[in-house]
Each structure stands twice: as structure tokens, then as C-alpha cells.
Amino acid sequence: MKFGYFDDAKREYVITTPRTPYPWINYLGTQGFFSLISNTAGGYCFYKDARLRRITRYRYNNVPIDMGGRYFYINDNGTIWNPGWSPVKTELDSYECRHGMGYTIITGKKDSLKASVTFFVPQNYNGEVQQVVLTNEGTSSKSFKLFSFAEWCLWDAQDDCTNFQRNFSTGRVEVKDSVIYHKTEYRDRRNHYAFYSVNDTIDGYDTDRDSFIGLYNGFNNPEAVLNGKATNSFADGWSPIASHYKEITLAPGETKTLVFILGYVEMPVDEKFEADGKTINKVKALEMIEKYNTPEKVQAGLAELKAAWDKLLGILSVETPNDKVDRMVNIWNQYQCMVTFNLSRSASYFESGIGRGMGFRDSNQDILGFVHQIPDRARERIIDIASTQLQDGGCYHQYQPLTKKGNADIGGDFSDDPLWMILSVSAYIKETGDWTILDEMVPYDNDMSVAETMLKHLDVSFYHIVNNLGPHGLPLAMRADWNDCINLSCYSDTPGESFQTYTNPKFKAEGGYSKIAESIFVATLFTYTGPNYVAILKHLGKNAEAAKAQAEIDKMKENVMKYAFDGDWFLRAYDATGAKMGSKECEEGKIFIEPQGFAVMSEIGKDQGADIKTLNSIDKYLNTKFGLVLNNPCFTKYYIQYGEISTYPGGYKENAGIFTHNNAWIICAEAYAGRGDKAFEYYSKIAPAFTEETSDIHKTEPYVYGQMIGGKDAGSDVGQTGKNFGQGKNSWLTGTAAWNMVAISQYILGIQPDFDGLKVDPSIPAEWNGFKASRQFRGATYNITINNPKHVCKGVVNMTVDGKTVMGNVIPPFENGTHDVVVTLG
Ligand code: BGC
Ligand code: NOJ
């Protein structure tokens, strides 16, 4: 069942009922000011840091789930409704929500009155603009009352939802003309305030929540709205809000447009107040308001936003026989990658914005998805991340975006972390041809006095693996190895201990983690990423170092084949007792997805057919109608030696959930092995546009990936196997976005930036006649046509560039111009 449709020409998803199976959200903002907005206008905004500078309040895990947002209430002679249906939930005569690139338009109609609200954050602007267009579509005049509503958060979101004994007494506001200012703590230690304005006169306002809503009422029936009049209340302690009240009369056919702005202002300390030393200096706010105080200015702001997205999305676009692929590649997957760049894992409807900072491994992987769109910002991001690395090549697992410093509370020793940086730096160079990033002096642990070149950082990353091998010459598993929930040194039996940061005293004595537990996943990630490092060294003429690194990769491949090939697939790990994990010999969790794809792409044991055996085993044991489960069979008991993984009921999260992130690695591997049909089958099982038809089962947004989909075992714990099979969770902020972008664009469609230029090596469904792609790359634009006359999956037999045949399948680099590339498969 669907709850809307894609409008590809406008790059929008159009939701046609407010009763989606979960709130379906969008993000506004790309620079400093961000908003989350659901299809019923729920959500909140913040400036830069969702925890430390939260502007409006939101209560997570609420009942109903999506309560609180920016709401417009209409009281039309006693009929009370919202354009977005919620929170009043009066049935509307029509409803529509259009989520577009950085904007959302929600339109509701009731009794011939239409209210359409466009929400967006303009470029270079610290505020959310809300344009409300009210139209009387009836034949007689209409008088009604309009109320706006936003609830202020007292800045620090964590403190705001815990420290009530203080917070109920600190709220402060100011009202001047049609602007409501939120100034809690502004007089004291804060140099920022927020405001909510409207570009017209008002007939009243409210700034005190209880006066507006009433102590025994809710968002669904605020007293002031029921009474049809604002109370002109002043918040003083308790909970400050902002609500404008306006009485409006519209003749038949008449339209009235109002522009509301929810803005954020920072002030220099000596300019905070007017001459009286008390009243807020409003100059900056008034300038901001001035910028978008007419519908024309709003239109210009929207056009500017659209132009920015045209540019970002114009770098890569494709025309394939499948319109779902086109809308993923051209629009939504790229859009999601930009959102993960902006938000990392901080604020979504599943991430509270007060938890994690930026992840080392997460941020490096995110780079892969957006480096073609914003190479300069990717470069900056890579250097920020690398600056938190430690001298021995280890890394802080997370860092805080505001300070850019490694997070000591979480610490390091996550065994895969350093390797992802080799991948992100390589991806950056492959995209841009900018080798100078390697010469950049980058600190360790943010200490510039011990800075070394980025190349050296890659070196310590590579050798951090080599220097930390276990008994089989395989990488030590340490605290977790991509899979947060495989914690082989943890052995926790005490509630509340973090599986990721708690280490059993036995291992602590050995230096923090078991010297026996080994990760086959990290081994294969090493053999997959390592060749990039070797290629970089060769390019720099460092042949001896390249040979040395290559020898380590070769040795690792040998060890994996010798000690970790289980006959039909690769093991997952050796645990701290030296027992196999992810083996035929295991009772549960016999096969895991993670090491398999990278092993195949590293061609480990290819001469013995290990690659095809492995891929076939995945198909046989992990494949389901909704995607590939992470492991099989799921764990049904607590395995203390594995850590967190078996704490989840079977079918969820890392315990046999469908982790869309590493489904992509298998898609890549199938494509790599030339099995384009299989690659595409797996791709289309999880790509959101393809799950749209089953939105009632999938539940989360059909335009973006979630981290996880319930696996075939979901529900088995309560004797209802399959109950939540296919149900998506944790949408938006996930490494899935980047990896599936890589899988479809570079592996299936085969448009691959490489060190020497743009390589074209598709691995597509055999039934396709071909496809077209347009790709801007290092200053030139390539219009690529792929022909597939023999209906093969893979194999370039001929390539012409501007009519001339070239050898191989790497387009010779041009620095500018537009070039026609024709590729024939056969
Ligand atoms: C959870 C994992 C999850 C990770 C990131 C961990 O605390 O246990 O299941 O994948 O956080 O969300
Ligand atoms: C989400 C985390 O952000 C990521 O770092 C991890 O690799 C996956 N969960 C798998 O556990």
C-alpha cells in the first residue's frame, strides 16, 4: 500500500494522507540552522548542535509518537483545524504534504478555506521561513482566526528535558510589534536569542504555554484556540512559547499571504542590549526579518535554494530503464547523502540529538556518498576527522562537532576505525585528482605540535592493523569492529554496563582487549582498502614502501584463506576463547554477512572458487524477500562472550536484522563478480523507491534508507515469527545512504572515479539494453551512453570518446568541455 507518490519532475515526495505508518520527515537547512519537519509539521529546529543549541522543544518517544512542532491553528467559527491535520486531527477536505529538496509544503483544506504552508531554511540564513497562503475558495466571505505556535527549548536539549527544578523558573521573553523574542539566560551568560515573527500586524499573542494551552489541555485543543482569542500572556519562568493571533476576513476567491520567521541570532557581548541595558538589541533580528518579509522575497529565497540543489544534483544523473533507479540515483539517495553529511548521526526521529557526536568510522564512510557533490567540504571533513587520530594509528571512536575534539568518554580501540580513513582519502583523491591532501600537516589528538602529513596518517592507519594481529595473524577484534554489537572483550553480566566501553578486568589487564579474539571482517576490510594505500604509494614513487604494504596484504589474504574460510563462506571472528564465530560448527549465528563482500572483492581464494561459493551461501542462507539478514540463524540465547549482539530479540538490529548498510557490500561484491542480475535483485529489495509499494509493511519513509529492516526472525521471540519482517527502522542517518550510493552508481552502473580518471565498468541486469549517464568530473562533463546489445551483465568490449576508440575502460582525463562517451558491453 502507498501513502503518496513521487513527483520526480519537482523532486518531491507527495504524501496524500496525514496517517502515514510512521511520521515521514524531511530536513531543512544545510549550513548552520537545521529543522526536522514531519508530514504533519511536527519536529524542531536547532543551530549547529542539536544538543547544545536546541531552539524549539520536542519530546521524543511521545504519545502519540509525533507531538510538538510548529503548528498553525485555524478557528473557523468554532471548527478548529490545522493545515497539517495534526495535532487537532479534524478531518480535512483535502490534505497534501510535499517533501522536496530542503523544503516542505503542507496544504490542508476545510470548508472552502485552503491553507498552504511552505517551510524552508534559505541559503546562508539562520532561520526557518514559513509562508502561509490562505485562500477562500468558497462563494461567500469568510472570517476566521489564525494562531501560530512554537514552543521554545531552553537551549541545552539534555538539560531542558531533565533539570525541571531550575528550568521551570528561568523562562524569559520579550514582545515587540509582531515579533516574539525568546531570551532565557540572555541577560546572563548567553549571547544568543531566538525570535518568531510575522510580516503583518497581529491581534494578540501568547508566550506562556499554560495560558495558551491550559494545564489540562493538549496541543490538540489549546484553550486560547478553543476560546477564539489570544490571552496576551507573558512567560516568566514555566514554559515560554510563541504564538501569534490574527483575525482574518477573506472575500470569495481572495488570498492572504503571511510570512512567519523562526530565527536565531548571536550578538557580540557589548551590543547585546539597547541603551537601557535590559531590552534586547533587535537590529540583527529585524535585518533577518526584512530579508524575507514579502512573498516575492520568499520566492527568490526558494529559487536560490532550488538552484543550489540543481547544482549539487547536476553532477551525476542517469537515465536507466528503471525509473525507480533514476529517482534514487538522481534525487533521493544523493539528497540523503547530503543530509548525513550535515547531520552525521545526531538528530533524526530515531536519534535524539543529545547522544552521539560524529563517529570516526561513520563520517569516513559518509564521505564516499557525497564527495562528488562537495569535494571541498569533504576535504575539510577528512582533515577534521584525521586530526582526532592518535599517533599509533588508533582513533577516538567519536568526536564532537563543535569542538572537533576526540571524545574521551567513548575512547578508542574500535578495530576497524583507521581503515575507513584510507578509504575516504582515496575516494577524495579519486574524485578530485587533488593529491595535495596527502601533504597536509594534520595533528594527532588535535595537538599541532605532533602534526604529520596526511600520508603519514594513512601509514599509521594501515600499520595499526598490521601491528595488532592475533594468534592466526588476523586483526584483533578489540572493542567492536563495524558491528557495534560484537564486543569480544566485554563479558558483561551487570545491567547498565555499556557493551562498547566496558572491558572485562581480565582483558583490561592485557591492555584493554583480548589478544586472542580476531576479526575476519577487519581482515577483509584491510585487504579491500589496503590496495588503495599501495596505489597511492606507487603514484608517489615510493615503490619500496608500496611493495612492503602489498606483502602485508598478501600475507593477510593467505591467513584469511588458511584460518578463516569455513568451506562455503568466511568466518566472522575468533572469540576470546579462540572459538570460531560464524561457522558451520556454531549452533546459532553460523554465517554473518560482514566479511563476505570484502573477501570477494579482495579475491581471497578466488582461484579455488571461494568467491562464488561465498556469494551462493549468502543467497542460500541470508537472502529473504526484504533483503539480506546480518546473520543466520539468529541468536536465541544470551552469549556473554559475544557482547551486545544477542541482547536483541532475533530479527532486530545486529541480531539477524536486515542491515541495509552491509547489504550494499554484497551488492558491490555481486556486481564485482559480474553477477549484475543478483546485484540488482539485492539492490531493489532494499532501495526505498522499490519499497514504496509496501509502505504499510515497511512503515518508514519510502524516499530514504533506514539503518535496518526487520529480518525473517522478527517476532520469533514471542512465537510470532515474521511479525515485523520487512518493517523499517532508524531512517535517515545511516551509512547505508553512502554505501548504497556507491553500490548503485559505482558498482552496478559502474561510473567509478579512479586515481587515473573516470572508469566505466557497469554490472547491470542482463535484460537492460543499456543506459545513459551524465557525470561532471574534474572540470569536464561526460555524457555516457552504455549499449548492451548482447544482453550481458558485465564486460566492456569497446569504448569511444568523442567518436574515437580508446583502449580499456578509463576515460582519458580532460580538464574541461563536454565529451561524448559510448561504451559497448559484450
Ligand atoms: C547499538 C547498536 C547500534 C549503534 C548505533 C549501539 O549502541 O547497540 O545496535 O547499531 O548503537 O545506533
Ligand atoms: C550504527 C553505527 O553508527 C555504526 O558505526 C555501526 O557500524 C553500525 N551501527 C553497525 O553496528
PDB file of N, CA and C in Angstrom, residues 57 152-172 182 184-185 190 236-240:
ATOM      1  N   ARG A  57      11.373  22.995  21.219  1.00  0.00           N
ATOM      2  CA  ARG A  57      11.326  21.791  22.042  1.00  0.00           C
ATOM      3  C   ARG A  57      10.654  20.634  21.301  1.00  0.00           C
ATOM      4  N   TRP A 152       9.489  27.050  22.814  1.00  0.00           N
ATOM      5  CA  TRP A 152      10.941  27.234  22.923  1.00  0.00           C
ATOM      6  C   TRP A 152      11.586  26.136  23.762  1.00  0.00           C
ATOM      7  N   CYS A 153      12.754  25.740  23.355  1.00  0.00           N
ATOM      8  CA  CYS A 153      13.578  24.872  24.191  1.00  0.00           C
ATOM      9  C   CYS A 153      14.579  25.770  24.902  1.00  0.00           C
ATOM     10  N   LEU A 154      14.927  25.409  26.130  1.00  0.00           N
ATOM     11  CA  LEU A 154      15.831  26.273  26.896  1.00  0.00           C
ATOM     12  C   LEU A 154      17.288  25.965  26.524  1.00  0.00           C
ATOM     13  N   TRP A 155      17.532  25.913  25.268  1.00  0.00           N
ATOM     14  CA  TRP A 155      18.848  25.861  24.623  1.00  0.00           C
ATOM     15  C   TRP A 155      19.587  24.534  24.704  1.00  0.00           C
ATOM     16  N   ASP A 156      19.823  24.027  25.908  1.00  0.00           N
ATOM     17  CA  ASP A 156      20.561  22.763  26.016  1.00  0.00           C
ATOM     18  C   ASP A 156      19.520  21.636  26.119  1.00  0.00           C
ATOM     19  N   ALA A 157      19.414  20.861  25.062  1.00  0.00           N
ATOM     20  CA  ALA A 157      18.300  19.913  24.972  1.00  0.00           C
ATOM     21  C   ALA A 157      18.331  18.847  26.062  1.00  0.00           C
ATOM     22  N   GLN A 158      19.522  18.495  26.482  1.00  0.00           N
ATOM     23  CA  GLN A 158      19.651  17.475  27.535  1.00  0.00           C
ATOM     24  C   GLN A 158      19.163  18.041  28.854  1.00  0.00           C
ATOM     25  N   ASP A 159      19.655  19.225  29.162  1.00  0.00           N
ATOM     26  CA  ASP A 159      19.270  19.895  30.395  1.00  0.00           C
ATOM     27  C   ASP A 159      17.766  20.212  30.370  1.00  0.00           C
ATOM     28  N   ASP A 160      17.303  20.615  29.204  1.00  0.00           N
ATOM     29  CA  ASP A 160      15.900  21.005  29.047  1.00  0.00           C
ATOM     30  C   ASP A 160      14.941  19.884  29.422  1.00  0.00           C
ATOM     31  N   CYS A 161      15.348  18.640  29.180  1.00  0.00           N
ATOM     32  CA  CYS A 161      14.383  17.567  29.469  1.00  0.00           C
ATOM     33  C   CYS A 161      14.710  16.814  30.750  1.00  0.00           C
ATOM     34  N   THR A 162      15.588  17.400  31.582  1.00  0.00           N
ATOM     35  CA  THR A 162      15.870  16.722  32.846  1.00  0.00           C
ATOM     36  C   THR A 162      15.850  17.658  34.055  1.00  0.00           C
ATOM     37  N   ASN A 163      16.282  18.889  33.864  1.00  0.00           N
ATOM     38  CA  ASN A 163      16.524  19.759  35.021  1.00  0.00           C
ATOM     39  C   ASN A 163      15.342  20.673  35.321  1.00  0.00           C
ATOM     40  N   PHE A 164      14.210  20.074  35.666  1.00  0.00           N
ATOM     41  CA  PHE A 164      12.989  20.872  35.784  1.00  0.00           C
ATOM     42  C   PHE A 164      12.979  21.810  36.986  1.00  0.00           C
ATOM     43  N   GLN A 165      13.607  21.395  38.076  1.00  0.00           N
ATOM     44  CA  GLN A 165      13.557  22.261  39.264  1.00  0.00           C
ATOM     45  C   GLN A 165      14.128  23.643  38.957  1.00  0.00           C
ATOM     46  N   ARG A 166      15.073  23.695  38.043  1.00  0.00           N
ATOM     47  CA  ARG A 166      15.618  25.003  37.656  1.00  0.00           C
ATOM     48  C   ARG A 166      14.866  25.588  36.456  1.00  0.00           C
ATOM     49  N   ASN A 167      14.647  24.734  35.459  1.00  0.00           N
ATOM     50  CA  ASN A 167      14.139  25.257  34.190  1.00  0.00           C
ATOM     51  C   ASN A 167      12.720  25.827  34.281  1.00  0.00           C
ATOM     52  N   PHE A 168      11.935  25.330  35.232  1.00  0.00           N
ATOM     53  CA  PHE A 168      10.582  25.868  35.346  1.00  0.00           C
ATOM     54  C   PHE A 168      10.586  27.307  35.864  1.00  0.00           C
ATOM     55  N   SER A 169      11.774  27.802  36.219  1.00  0.00           N
ATOM     56  CA  SER A 169      11.823  29.169  36.753  1.00  0.00           C
ATOM     57  C   SER A 169      12.761  30.092  35.989  1.00  0.00           C
ATOM     58  N   THR A 170      13.189  29.694  34.795  1.00  0.00           N
ATOM     59  CA  THR A 170      14.159  30.565  34.111  1.00  0.00           C
ATOM     60  C   THR A 170      13.616  31.246  32.853  1.00  0.00           C
ATOM     61  N   GLY A 171      12.484  30.807  32.331  1.00  0.00           N
ATOM     62  CA  GLY A 171      11.996  31.285  31.026  1.00  0.00           C
ATOM     63  C   GLY A 171      11.804  32.790  30.954  1.00  0.00           C
ATOM     64  N   ARG A 172      12.206  33.362  29.845  1.00  0.00           N
ATOM     65  CA  ARG A 172      12.043  34.821  29.643  1.00  0.00           C
ATOM     66  C   ARG A 172      11.729  35.120  28.183  1.00  0.00           C
ATOM     67  N   HIS A 182      12.625  35.053  22.291  1.00  0.00           N
ATOM     68  CA  HIS A 182      12.930  34.140  23.392  1.00  0.00           C
ATOM     69  C   HIS A 182      14.316  34.476  23.923  1.00  0.00           C
ATOM     70  N   THR A 184      15.687  33.493  27.261  1.00  0.00           N
ATOM     71  CA  THR A 184      16.085  32.841  28.508  1.00  0.00           C
ATOM     72  C   THR A 184      17.620  32.841  28.624  1.00  0.00           C
ATOM     73  N   GLU A 185      18.097  33.311  29.760  1.00  0.00           N
ATOM     74  CA  GLU A 185      19.538  33.405  30.078  1.00  0.00           C
ATOM     75  C   GLU A 185      20.306  34.402  29.214  1.00  0.00           C
ATOM     76  N   ARG A 190      24.334  33.964  28.153  1.00  0.00           N
ATOM     77  CA  ARG A 190      24.167  33.592  26.743  1.00  0.00           C
ATOM     78  C   ARG A 190      24.167  34.822  25.852  1.00  0.00           C
ATOM     79  N   ASP A 236       7.158  33.864  32.295  1.00  0.00           N
ATOM     80  CA  ASP A 236       8.066  34.355  33.308  1.00  0.00           C
ATOM     81  C   ASP A 236       8.329  33.118  34.150  1.00  0.00           C
ATOM     82  N   GLY A 237       9.426  32.414  33.849  1.00  0.00           N
ATOM     83  CA  GLY A 237       9.560  31.067  34.383  1.00  0.00           C
ATOM     84  C   GLY A 237       8.608  30.164  33.624  1.00  0.00           C
ATOM     85  N   TRP A 238       8.318  28.991  34.137  1.00  0.00           N
ATOM     86  CA  TRP A 238       7.497  27.995  33.446  1.00  0.00           C
ATOM     87  C   TRP A 238       7.943  27.850  31.999  1.00  0.00           C
ATOM     88  N   SER A 239       7.022  27.677  31.080  1.00  0.00           N
ATOM     89  CA  SER A 239       7.432  27.293  29.728  1.00  0.00           C
ATOM     90  C   SER A 239       7.109  28.345  28.686  1.00  0.00           C
ATOM     91  N   PRO A 240       8.133  28.993  28.163  1.00  0.00           N
ATOM     92  CA  PRO A 240       7.884  30.017  27.149  1.00  0.00           C
ATOM     93  C   PRO A 240       7.531  29.410  25.792  1.00  0.00           C
TER      94      PRO A 240
END
